PDB file of C-alpha atoms and ligand atoms in Angstrom:
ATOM      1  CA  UNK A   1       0.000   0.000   0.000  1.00  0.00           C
ATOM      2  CA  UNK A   2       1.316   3.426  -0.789  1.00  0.00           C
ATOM      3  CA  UNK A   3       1.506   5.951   2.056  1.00  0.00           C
ATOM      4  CA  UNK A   4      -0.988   7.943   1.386  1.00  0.00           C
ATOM      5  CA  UNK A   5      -4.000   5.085   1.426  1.00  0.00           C
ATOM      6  CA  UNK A   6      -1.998   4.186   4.614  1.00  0.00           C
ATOM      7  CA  UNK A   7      -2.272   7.657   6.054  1.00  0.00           C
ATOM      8  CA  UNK A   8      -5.892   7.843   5.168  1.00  0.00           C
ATOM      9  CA  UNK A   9      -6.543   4.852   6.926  1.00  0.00           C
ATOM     10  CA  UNK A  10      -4.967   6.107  10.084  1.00  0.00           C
ATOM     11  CA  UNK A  11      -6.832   9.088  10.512  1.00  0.00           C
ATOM     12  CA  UNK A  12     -10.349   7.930   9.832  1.00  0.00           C
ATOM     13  CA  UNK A  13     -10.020   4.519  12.444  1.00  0.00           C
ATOM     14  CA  UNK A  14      -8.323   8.168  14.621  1.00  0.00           C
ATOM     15  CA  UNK A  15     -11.809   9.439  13.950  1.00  0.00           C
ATOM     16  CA  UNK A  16     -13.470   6.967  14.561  1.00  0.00           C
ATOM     17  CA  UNK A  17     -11.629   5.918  17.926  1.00  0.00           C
ATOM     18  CA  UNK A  18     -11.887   9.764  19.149  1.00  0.00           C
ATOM     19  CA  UNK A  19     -15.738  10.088  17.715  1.00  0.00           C
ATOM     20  CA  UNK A  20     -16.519   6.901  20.244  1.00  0.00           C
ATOM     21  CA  UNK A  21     -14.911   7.974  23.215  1.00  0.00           C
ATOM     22  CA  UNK A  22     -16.543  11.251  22.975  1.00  0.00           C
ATOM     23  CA  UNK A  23     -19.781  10.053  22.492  1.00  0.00           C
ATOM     24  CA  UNK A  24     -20.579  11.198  18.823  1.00  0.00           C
ATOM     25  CA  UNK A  25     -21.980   9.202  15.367  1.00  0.00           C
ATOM     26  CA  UNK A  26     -18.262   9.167  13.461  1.00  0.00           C
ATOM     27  CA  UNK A  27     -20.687   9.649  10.398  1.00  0.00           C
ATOM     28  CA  UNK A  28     -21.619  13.649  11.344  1.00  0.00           C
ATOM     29  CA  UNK A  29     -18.262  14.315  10.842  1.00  0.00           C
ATOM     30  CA  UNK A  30     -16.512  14.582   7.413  1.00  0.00           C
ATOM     31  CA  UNK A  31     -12.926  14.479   6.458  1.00  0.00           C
ATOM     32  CA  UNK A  32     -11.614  17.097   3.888  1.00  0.00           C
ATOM     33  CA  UNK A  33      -8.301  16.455   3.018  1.00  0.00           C
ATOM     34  CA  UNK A  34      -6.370  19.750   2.519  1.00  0.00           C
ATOM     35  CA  UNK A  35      -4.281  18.785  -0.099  1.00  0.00           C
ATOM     36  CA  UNK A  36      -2.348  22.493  -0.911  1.00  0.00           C
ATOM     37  CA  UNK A  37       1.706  22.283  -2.170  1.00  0.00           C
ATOM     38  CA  UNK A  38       1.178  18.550  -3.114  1.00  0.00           C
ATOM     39  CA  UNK A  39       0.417  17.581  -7.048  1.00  0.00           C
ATOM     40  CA  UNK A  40      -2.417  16.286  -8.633  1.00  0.00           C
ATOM     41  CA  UNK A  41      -1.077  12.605  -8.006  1.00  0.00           C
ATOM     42  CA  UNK A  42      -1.644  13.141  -4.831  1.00  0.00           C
ATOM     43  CA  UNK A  43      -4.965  13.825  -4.483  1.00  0.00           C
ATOM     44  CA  UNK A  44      -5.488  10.938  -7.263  1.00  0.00           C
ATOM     45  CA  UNK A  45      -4.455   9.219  -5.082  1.00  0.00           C
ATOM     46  CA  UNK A  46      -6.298   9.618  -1.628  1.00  0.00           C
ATOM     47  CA  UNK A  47      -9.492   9.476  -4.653  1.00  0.00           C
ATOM     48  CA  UNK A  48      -8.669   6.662  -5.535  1.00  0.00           C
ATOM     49  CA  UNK A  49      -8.980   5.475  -1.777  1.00  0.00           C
ATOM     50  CA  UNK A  50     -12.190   6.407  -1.062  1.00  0.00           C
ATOM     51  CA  UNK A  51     -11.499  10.635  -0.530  1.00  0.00           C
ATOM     52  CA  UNK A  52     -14.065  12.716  -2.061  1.00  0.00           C
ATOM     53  CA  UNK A  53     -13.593  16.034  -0.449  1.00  0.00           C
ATOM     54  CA  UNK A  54     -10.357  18.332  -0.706  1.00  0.00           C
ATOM     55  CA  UNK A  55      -9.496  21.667   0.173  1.00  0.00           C
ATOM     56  CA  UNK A  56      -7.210  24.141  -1.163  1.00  0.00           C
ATOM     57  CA  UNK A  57      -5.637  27.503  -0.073  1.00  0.00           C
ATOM     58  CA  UNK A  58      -4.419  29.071  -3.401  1.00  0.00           C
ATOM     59  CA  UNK A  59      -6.420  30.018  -6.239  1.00  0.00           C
ATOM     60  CA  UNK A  60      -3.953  29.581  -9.560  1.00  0.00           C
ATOM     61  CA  UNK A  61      -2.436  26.129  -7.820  1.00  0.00           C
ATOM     62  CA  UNK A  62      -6.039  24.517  -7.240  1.00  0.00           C
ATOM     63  CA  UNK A  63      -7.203  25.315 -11.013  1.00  0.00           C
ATOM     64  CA  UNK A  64      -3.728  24.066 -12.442  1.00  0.00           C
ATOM     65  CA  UNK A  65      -5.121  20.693  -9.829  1.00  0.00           C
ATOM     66  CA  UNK A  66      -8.163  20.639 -11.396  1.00  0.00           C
ATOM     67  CA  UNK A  67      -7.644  20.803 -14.766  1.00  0.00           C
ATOM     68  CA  UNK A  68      -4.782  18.147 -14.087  1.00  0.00           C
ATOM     69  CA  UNK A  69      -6.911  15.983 -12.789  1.00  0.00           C
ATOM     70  CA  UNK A  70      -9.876  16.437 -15.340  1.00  0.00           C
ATOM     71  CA  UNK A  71      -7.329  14.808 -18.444  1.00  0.00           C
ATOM     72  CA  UNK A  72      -6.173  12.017 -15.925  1.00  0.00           C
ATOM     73  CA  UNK A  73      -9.200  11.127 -14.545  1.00  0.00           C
ATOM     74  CA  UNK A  74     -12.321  12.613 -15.947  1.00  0.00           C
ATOM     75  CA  UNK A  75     -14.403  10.081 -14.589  1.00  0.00           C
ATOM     76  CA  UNK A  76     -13.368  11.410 -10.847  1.00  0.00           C
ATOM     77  CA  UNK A  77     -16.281  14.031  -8.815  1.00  0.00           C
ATOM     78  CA  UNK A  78     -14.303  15.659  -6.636  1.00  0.00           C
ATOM     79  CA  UNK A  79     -15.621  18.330  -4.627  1.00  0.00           C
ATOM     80  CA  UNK A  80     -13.908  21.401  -3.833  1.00  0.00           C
ATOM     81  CA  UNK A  81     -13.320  23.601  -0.940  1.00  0.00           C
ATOM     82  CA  UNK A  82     -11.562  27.076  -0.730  1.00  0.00           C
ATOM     83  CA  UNK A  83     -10.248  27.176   2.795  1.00  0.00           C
ATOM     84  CA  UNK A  84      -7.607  30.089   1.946  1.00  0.00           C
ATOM     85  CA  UNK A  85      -8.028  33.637   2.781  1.00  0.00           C
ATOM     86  CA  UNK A  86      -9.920  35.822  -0.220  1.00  0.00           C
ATOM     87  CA  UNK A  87      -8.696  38.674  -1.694  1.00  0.00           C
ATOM     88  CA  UNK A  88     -11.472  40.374  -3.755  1.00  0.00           C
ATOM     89  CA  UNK A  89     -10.125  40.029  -7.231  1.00  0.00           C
ATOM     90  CA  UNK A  90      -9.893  36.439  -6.805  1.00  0.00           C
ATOM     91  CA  UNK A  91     -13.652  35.811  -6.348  1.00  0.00           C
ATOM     92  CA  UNK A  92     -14.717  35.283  -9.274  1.00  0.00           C
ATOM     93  CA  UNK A  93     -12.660  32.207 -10.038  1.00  0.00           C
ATOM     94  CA  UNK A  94     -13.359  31.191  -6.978  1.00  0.00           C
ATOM     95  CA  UNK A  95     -17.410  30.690  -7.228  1.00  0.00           C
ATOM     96  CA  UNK A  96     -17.111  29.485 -10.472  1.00  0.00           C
ATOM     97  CA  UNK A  97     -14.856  26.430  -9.329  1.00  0.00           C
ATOM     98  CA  UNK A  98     -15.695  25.539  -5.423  1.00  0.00           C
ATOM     99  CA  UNK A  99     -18.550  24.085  -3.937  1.00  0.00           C
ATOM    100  CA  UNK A 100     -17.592  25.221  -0.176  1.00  0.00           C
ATOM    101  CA  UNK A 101     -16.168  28.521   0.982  1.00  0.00           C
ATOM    102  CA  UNK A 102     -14.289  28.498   4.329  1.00  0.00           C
ATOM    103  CA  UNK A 103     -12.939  31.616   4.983  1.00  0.00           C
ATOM    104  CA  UNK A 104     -15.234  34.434   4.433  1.00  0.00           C
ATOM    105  CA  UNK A 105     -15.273  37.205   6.939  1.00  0.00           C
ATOM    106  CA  UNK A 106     -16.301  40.105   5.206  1.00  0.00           C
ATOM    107  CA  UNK A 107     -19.876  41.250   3.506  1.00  0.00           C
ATOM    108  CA  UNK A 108     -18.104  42.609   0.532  1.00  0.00           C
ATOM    109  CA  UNK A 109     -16.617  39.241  -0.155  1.00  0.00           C
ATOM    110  CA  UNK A 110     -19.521  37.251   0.515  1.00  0.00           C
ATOM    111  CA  UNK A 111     -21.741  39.751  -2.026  1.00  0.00           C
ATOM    112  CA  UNK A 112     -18.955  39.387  -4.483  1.00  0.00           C
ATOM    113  CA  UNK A 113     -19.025  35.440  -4.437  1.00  0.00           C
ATOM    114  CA  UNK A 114     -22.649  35.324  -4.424  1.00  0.00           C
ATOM    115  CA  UNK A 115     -23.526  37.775  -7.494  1.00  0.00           C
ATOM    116  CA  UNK A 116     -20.649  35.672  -9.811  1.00  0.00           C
ATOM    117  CA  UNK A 117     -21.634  32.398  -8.762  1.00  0.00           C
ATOM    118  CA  UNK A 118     -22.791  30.769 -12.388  1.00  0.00           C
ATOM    119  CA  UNK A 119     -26.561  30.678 -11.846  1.00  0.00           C
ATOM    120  CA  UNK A 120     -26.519  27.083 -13.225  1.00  0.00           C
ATOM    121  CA  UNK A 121     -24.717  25.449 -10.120  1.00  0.00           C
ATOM    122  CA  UNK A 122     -25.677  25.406  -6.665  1.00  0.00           C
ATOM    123  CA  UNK A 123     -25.193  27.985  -4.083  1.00  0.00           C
ATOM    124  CA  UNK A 124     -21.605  27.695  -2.841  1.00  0.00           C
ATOM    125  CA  UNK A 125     -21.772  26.095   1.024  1.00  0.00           C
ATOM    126  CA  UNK A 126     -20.494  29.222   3.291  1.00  0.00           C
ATOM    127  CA  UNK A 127     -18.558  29.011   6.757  1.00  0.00           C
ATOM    128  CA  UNK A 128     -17.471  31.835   8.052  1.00  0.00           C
ATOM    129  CA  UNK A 129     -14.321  32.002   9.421  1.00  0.00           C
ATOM    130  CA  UNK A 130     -13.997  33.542  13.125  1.00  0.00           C
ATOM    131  CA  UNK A 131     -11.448  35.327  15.109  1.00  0.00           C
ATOM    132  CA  UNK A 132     -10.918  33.284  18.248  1.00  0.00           C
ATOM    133  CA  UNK A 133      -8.633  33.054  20.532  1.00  0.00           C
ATOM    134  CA  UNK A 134      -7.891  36.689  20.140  1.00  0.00           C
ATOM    135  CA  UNK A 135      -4.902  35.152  18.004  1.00  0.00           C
ATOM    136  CA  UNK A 136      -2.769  37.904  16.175  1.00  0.00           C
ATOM    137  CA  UNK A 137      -3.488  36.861  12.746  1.00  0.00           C
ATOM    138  CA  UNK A 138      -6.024  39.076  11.279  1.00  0.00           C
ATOM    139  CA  UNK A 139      -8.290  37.106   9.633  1.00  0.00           C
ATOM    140  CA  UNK A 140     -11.708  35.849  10.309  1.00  0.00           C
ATOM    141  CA  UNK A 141     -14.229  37.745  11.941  1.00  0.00           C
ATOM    142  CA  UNK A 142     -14.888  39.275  15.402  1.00  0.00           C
ATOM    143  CA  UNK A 143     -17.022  37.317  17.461  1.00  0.00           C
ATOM    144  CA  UNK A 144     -19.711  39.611  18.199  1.00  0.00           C
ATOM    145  CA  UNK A 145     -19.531  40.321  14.301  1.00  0.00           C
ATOM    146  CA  UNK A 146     -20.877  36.654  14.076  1.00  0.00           C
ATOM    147  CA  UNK A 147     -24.732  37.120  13.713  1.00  0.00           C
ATOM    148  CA  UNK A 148     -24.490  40.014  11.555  1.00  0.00           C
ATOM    149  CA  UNK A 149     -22.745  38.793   9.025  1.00  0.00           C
ATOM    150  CA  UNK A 150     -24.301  35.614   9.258  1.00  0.00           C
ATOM    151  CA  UNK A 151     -27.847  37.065   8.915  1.00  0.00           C
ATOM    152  CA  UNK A 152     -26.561  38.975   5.602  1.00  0.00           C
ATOM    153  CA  UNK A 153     -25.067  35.876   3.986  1.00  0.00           C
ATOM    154  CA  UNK A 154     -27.925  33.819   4.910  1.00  0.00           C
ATOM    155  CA  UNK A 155     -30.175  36.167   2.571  1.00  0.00           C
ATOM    156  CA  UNK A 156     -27.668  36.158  -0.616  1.00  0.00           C
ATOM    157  CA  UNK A 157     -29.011  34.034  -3.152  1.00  0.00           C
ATOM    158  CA  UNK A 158     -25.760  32.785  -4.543  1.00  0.00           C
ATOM    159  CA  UNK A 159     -24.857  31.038  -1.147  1.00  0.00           C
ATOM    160  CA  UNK A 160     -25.876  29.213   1.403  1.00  0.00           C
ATOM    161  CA  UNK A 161     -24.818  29.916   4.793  1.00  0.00           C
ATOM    162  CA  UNK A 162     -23.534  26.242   6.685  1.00  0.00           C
ATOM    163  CA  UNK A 163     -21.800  27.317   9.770  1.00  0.00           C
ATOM    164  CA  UNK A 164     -18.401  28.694  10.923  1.00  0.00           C
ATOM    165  CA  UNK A 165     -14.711  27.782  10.379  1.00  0.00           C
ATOM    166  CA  UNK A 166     -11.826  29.026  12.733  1.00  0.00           C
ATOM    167  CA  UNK A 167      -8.037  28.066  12.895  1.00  0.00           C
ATOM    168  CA  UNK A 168      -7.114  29.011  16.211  1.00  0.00           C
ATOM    169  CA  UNK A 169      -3.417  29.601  17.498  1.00  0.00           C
ATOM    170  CA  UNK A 170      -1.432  26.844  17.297  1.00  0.00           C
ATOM    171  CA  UNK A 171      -0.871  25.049  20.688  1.00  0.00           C
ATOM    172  CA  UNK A 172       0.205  21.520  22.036  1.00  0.00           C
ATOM    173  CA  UNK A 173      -2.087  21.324  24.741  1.00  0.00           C
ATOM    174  CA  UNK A 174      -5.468  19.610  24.622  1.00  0.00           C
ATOM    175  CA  UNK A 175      -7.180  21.584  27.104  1.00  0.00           C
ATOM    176  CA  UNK A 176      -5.980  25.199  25.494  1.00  0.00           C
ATOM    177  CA  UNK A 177      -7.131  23.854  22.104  1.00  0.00           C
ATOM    178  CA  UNK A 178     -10.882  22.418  23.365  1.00  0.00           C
ATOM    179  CA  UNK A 179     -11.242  25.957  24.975  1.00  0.00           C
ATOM    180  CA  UNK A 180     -10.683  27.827  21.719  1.00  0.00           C
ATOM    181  CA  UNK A 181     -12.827  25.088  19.917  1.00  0.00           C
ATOM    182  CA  UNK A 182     -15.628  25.621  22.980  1.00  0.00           C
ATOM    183  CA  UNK A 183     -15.890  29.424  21.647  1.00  0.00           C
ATOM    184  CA  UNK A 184     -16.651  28.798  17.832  1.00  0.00           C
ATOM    185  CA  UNK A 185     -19.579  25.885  19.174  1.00  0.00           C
ATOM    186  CA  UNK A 186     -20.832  28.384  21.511  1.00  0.00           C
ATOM    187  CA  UNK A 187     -21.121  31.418  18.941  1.00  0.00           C
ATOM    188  CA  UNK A 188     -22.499  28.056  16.697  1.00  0.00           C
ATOM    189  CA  UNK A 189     -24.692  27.605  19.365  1.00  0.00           C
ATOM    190  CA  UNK A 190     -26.034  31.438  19.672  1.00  0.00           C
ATOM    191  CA  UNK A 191     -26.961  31.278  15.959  1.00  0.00           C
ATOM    192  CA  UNK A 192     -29.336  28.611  15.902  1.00  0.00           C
ATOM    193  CA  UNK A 193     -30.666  30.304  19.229  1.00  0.00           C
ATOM    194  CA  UNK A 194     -31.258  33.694  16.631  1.00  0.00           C
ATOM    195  CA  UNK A 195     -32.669  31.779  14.122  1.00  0.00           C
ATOM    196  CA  UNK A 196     -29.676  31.378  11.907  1.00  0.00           C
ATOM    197  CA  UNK A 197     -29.413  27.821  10.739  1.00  0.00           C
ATOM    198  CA  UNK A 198     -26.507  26.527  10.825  1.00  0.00           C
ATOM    199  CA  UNK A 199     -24.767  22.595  10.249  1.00  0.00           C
ATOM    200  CA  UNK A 200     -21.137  22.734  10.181  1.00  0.00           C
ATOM    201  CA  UNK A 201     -18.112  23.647  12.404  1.00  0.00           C
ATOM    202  CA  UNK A 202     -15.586  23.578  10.506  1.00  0.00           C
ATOM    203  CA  UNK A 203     -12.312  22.905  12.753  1.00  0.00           C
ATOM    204  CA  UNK A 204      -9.793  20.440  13.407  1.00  0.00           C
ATOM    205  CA  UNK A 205      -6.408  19.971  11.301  1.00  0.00           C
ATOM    206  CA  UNK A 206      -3.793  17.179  11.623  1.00  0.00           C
ATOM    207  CA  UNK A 207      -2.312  18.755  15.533  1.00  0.00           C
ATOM    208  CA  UNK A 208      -5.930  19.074  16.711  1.00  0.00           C
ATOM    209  CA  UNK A 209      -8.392  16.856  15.283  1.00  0.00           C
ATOM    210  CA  UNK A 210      -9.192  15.426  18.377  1.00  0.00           C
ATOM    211  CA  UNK A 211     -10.083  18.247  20.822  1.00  0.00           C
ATOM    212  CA  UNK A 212     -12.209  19.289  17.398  1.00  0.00           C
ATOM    213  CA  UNK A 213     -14.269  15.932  17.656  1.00  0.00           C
ATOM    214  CA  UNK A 214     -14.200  16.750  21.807  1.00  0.00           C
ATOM    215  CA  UNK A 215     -15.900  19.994  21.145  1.00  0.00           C
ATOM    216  CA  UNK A 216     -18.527  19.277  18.291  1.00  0.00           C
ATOM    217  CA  UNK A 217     -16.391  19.570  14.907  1.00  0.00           C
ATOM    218  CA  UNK A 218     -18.378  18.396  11.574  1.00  0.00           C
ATOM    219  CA  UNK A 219     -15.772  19.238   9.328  1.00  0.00           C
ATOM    220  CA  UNK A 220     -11.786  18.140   9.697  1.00  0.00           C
ATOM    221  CA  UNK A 221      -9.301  19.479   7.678  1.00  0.00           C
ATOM    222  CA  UNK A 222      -6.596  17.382   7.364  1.00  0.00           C
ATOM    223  CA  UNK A 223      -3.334  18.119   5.033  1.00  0.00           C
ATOM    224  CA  UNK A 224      -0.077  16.933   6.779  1.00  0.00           C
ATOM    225  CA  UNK A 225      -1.684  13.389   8.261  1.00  0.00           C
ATOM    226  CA  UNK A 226      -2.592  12.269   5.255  1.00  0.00           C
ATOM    227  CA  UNK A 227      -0.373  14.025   2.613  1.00  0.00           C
ATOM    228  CA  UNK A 228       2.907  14.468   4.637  1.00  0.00           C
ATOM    229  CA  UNK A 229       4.930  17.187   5.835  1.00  0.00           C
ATOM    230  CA  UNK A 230       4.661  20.020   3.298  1.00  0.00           C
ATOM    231  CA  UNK A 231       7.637  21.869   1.795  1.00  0.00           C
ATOM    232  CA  UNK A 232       6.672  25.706   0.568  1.00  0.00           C
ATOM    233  CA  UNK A 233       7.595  27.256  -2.702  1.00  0.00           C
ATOM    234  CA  UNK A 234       9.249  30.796  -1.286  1.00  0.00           C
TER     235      UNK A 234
HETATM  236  C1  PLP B 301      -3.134  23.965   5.750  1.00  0.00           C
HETATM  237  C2  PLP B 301      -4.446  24.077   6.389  1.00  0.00           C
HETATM  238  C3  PLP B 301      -5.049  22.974   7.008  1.00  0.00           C
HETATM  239  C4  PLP B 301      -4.400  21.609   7.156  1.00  0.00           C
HETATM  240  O1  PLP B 301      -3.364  21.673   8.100  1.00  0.00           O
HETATM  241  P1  PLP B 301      -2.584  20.344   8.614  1.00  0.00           P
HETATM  242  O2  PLP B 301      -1.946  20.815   9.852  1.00  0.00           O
HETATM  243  O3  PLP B 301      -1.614  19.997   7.549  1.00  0.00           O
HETATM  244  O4  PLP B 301      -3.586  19.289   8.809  1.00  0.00           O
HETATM  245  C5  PLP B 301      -6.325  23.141   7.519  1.00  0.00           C
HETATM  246  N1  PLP B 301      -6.955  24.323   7.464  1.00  0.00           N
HETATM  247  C6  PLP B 301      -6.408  25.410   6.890  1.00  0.00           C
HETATM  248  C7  PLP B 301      -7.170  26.690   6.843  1.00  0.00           C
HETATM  249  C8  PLP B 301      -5.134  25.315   6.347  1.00  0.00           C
HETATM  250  O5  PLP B 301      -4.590  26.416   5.801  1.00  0.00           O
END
């Protein structure tokens, strides 16, 4: 078997395991496999294993995937989620090619996505992707921005609004990363409360999938357990 079938095999019995001891249906939560900086073999291969979902961080290296992938395998229905930040003049090719957005935290991008999505697909699936943690980075939006911007994304006809997304600071402690992951259920939480409905919590990646399943995560998104360490292009 070749490591990545191996890999994949690891993490969802992992998922399984942790989705037992914490009490939850392993089948309410989905594995993306974040397969940014490796090649369209790659994700060939994890398809070829069973992987339907993947997610991707930047624009021109996911179409370059896709397209790859459509002459070797045009058989293959691979769904696609953006889970990179946005900058405006990348929208465009953005609802034209993904089926789930991950990181939206601004109404300008969200109204931007919507109005070019190609009115023959779907609405694109929409997390929005929250500040927690009071982290330094500078994406994702402010908690108490939540409902807001969650009300004005559920009306936009282009999209439809699934739940939120966070990547909280990096830590190697379990009870430090279940408390950051406690915040983006509880603001989950507050919008179905308002009204707002919401399906997915989108958290969890290779150091932290299991507090995620601890705390309520739907979505994982895994890149180096599966695909390896990555090595970045400067
Ligand atoms: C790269 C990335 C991941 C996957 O990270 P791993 O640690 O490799 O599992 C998940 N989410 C986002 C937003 C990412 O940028």
């Amino acid at each position: 078997m070749s490591l990545i079938s191996d890999n994949l095999q690891v993490v969802r019995a992992d998922l399984s395991a942790c989705a037992d001891k914490f009490g939850r249906d392993p089948k309410e939560i989905s594995l993306l496999a974040v397969s940014k900086t490796f090649p369209a073999g790659a994700v060939l291969e994890a398809a070829r294993n069973g992987q339907v979902c993947f997610g991707e961080n930047y624009l021109q290296e996911a179409i370059e995937k896709m397209q790859e992938l459509q002459r070797l395998a045009p058989e293959l229905q691979l769904e696609w989620h953006f889970i990179g930040p946005i900058q405006s003049n990348k929208t465009r090719q953005i609802a034209e090619n993904f089926s789930w957005v991950h990181a939206v935290d601004r109404e300008k991008i969200a109204q931007r996505l919507s109005d070019q999505r190609p009115s023959e697909l779907p609405a694109i699936n929409i997390c929005l992707q929250v500040n927690i943690s009071a982290e330094q980075s500078k994406s994702g939006v402010e908690p108490a921005q939540v409902l807001p911007l969650a009300r004005a994304v559920a009306a936009m006809p282009g999209l439809r609004l699934r739940g939120l997304m966070a990547v909280p600071e990096a830590s190697d402690d379990e009870a430090t990363q279940r408390a950051a992951f406690a915040q983006l259920r509880k603001l989950q939480e507050n919008l179905l409360e308002q009204g707002v409905p919401v399906d997915t919590l989108s958290m969890g990646m290779s150091g932290d999938m299991h507090a995620a399943i601890a705390e309520g995560s739907t979505m994982l998104r895994i890149g180096s357990a599966i695909f390896g360490k990555r090595t970045y292009a400067e």
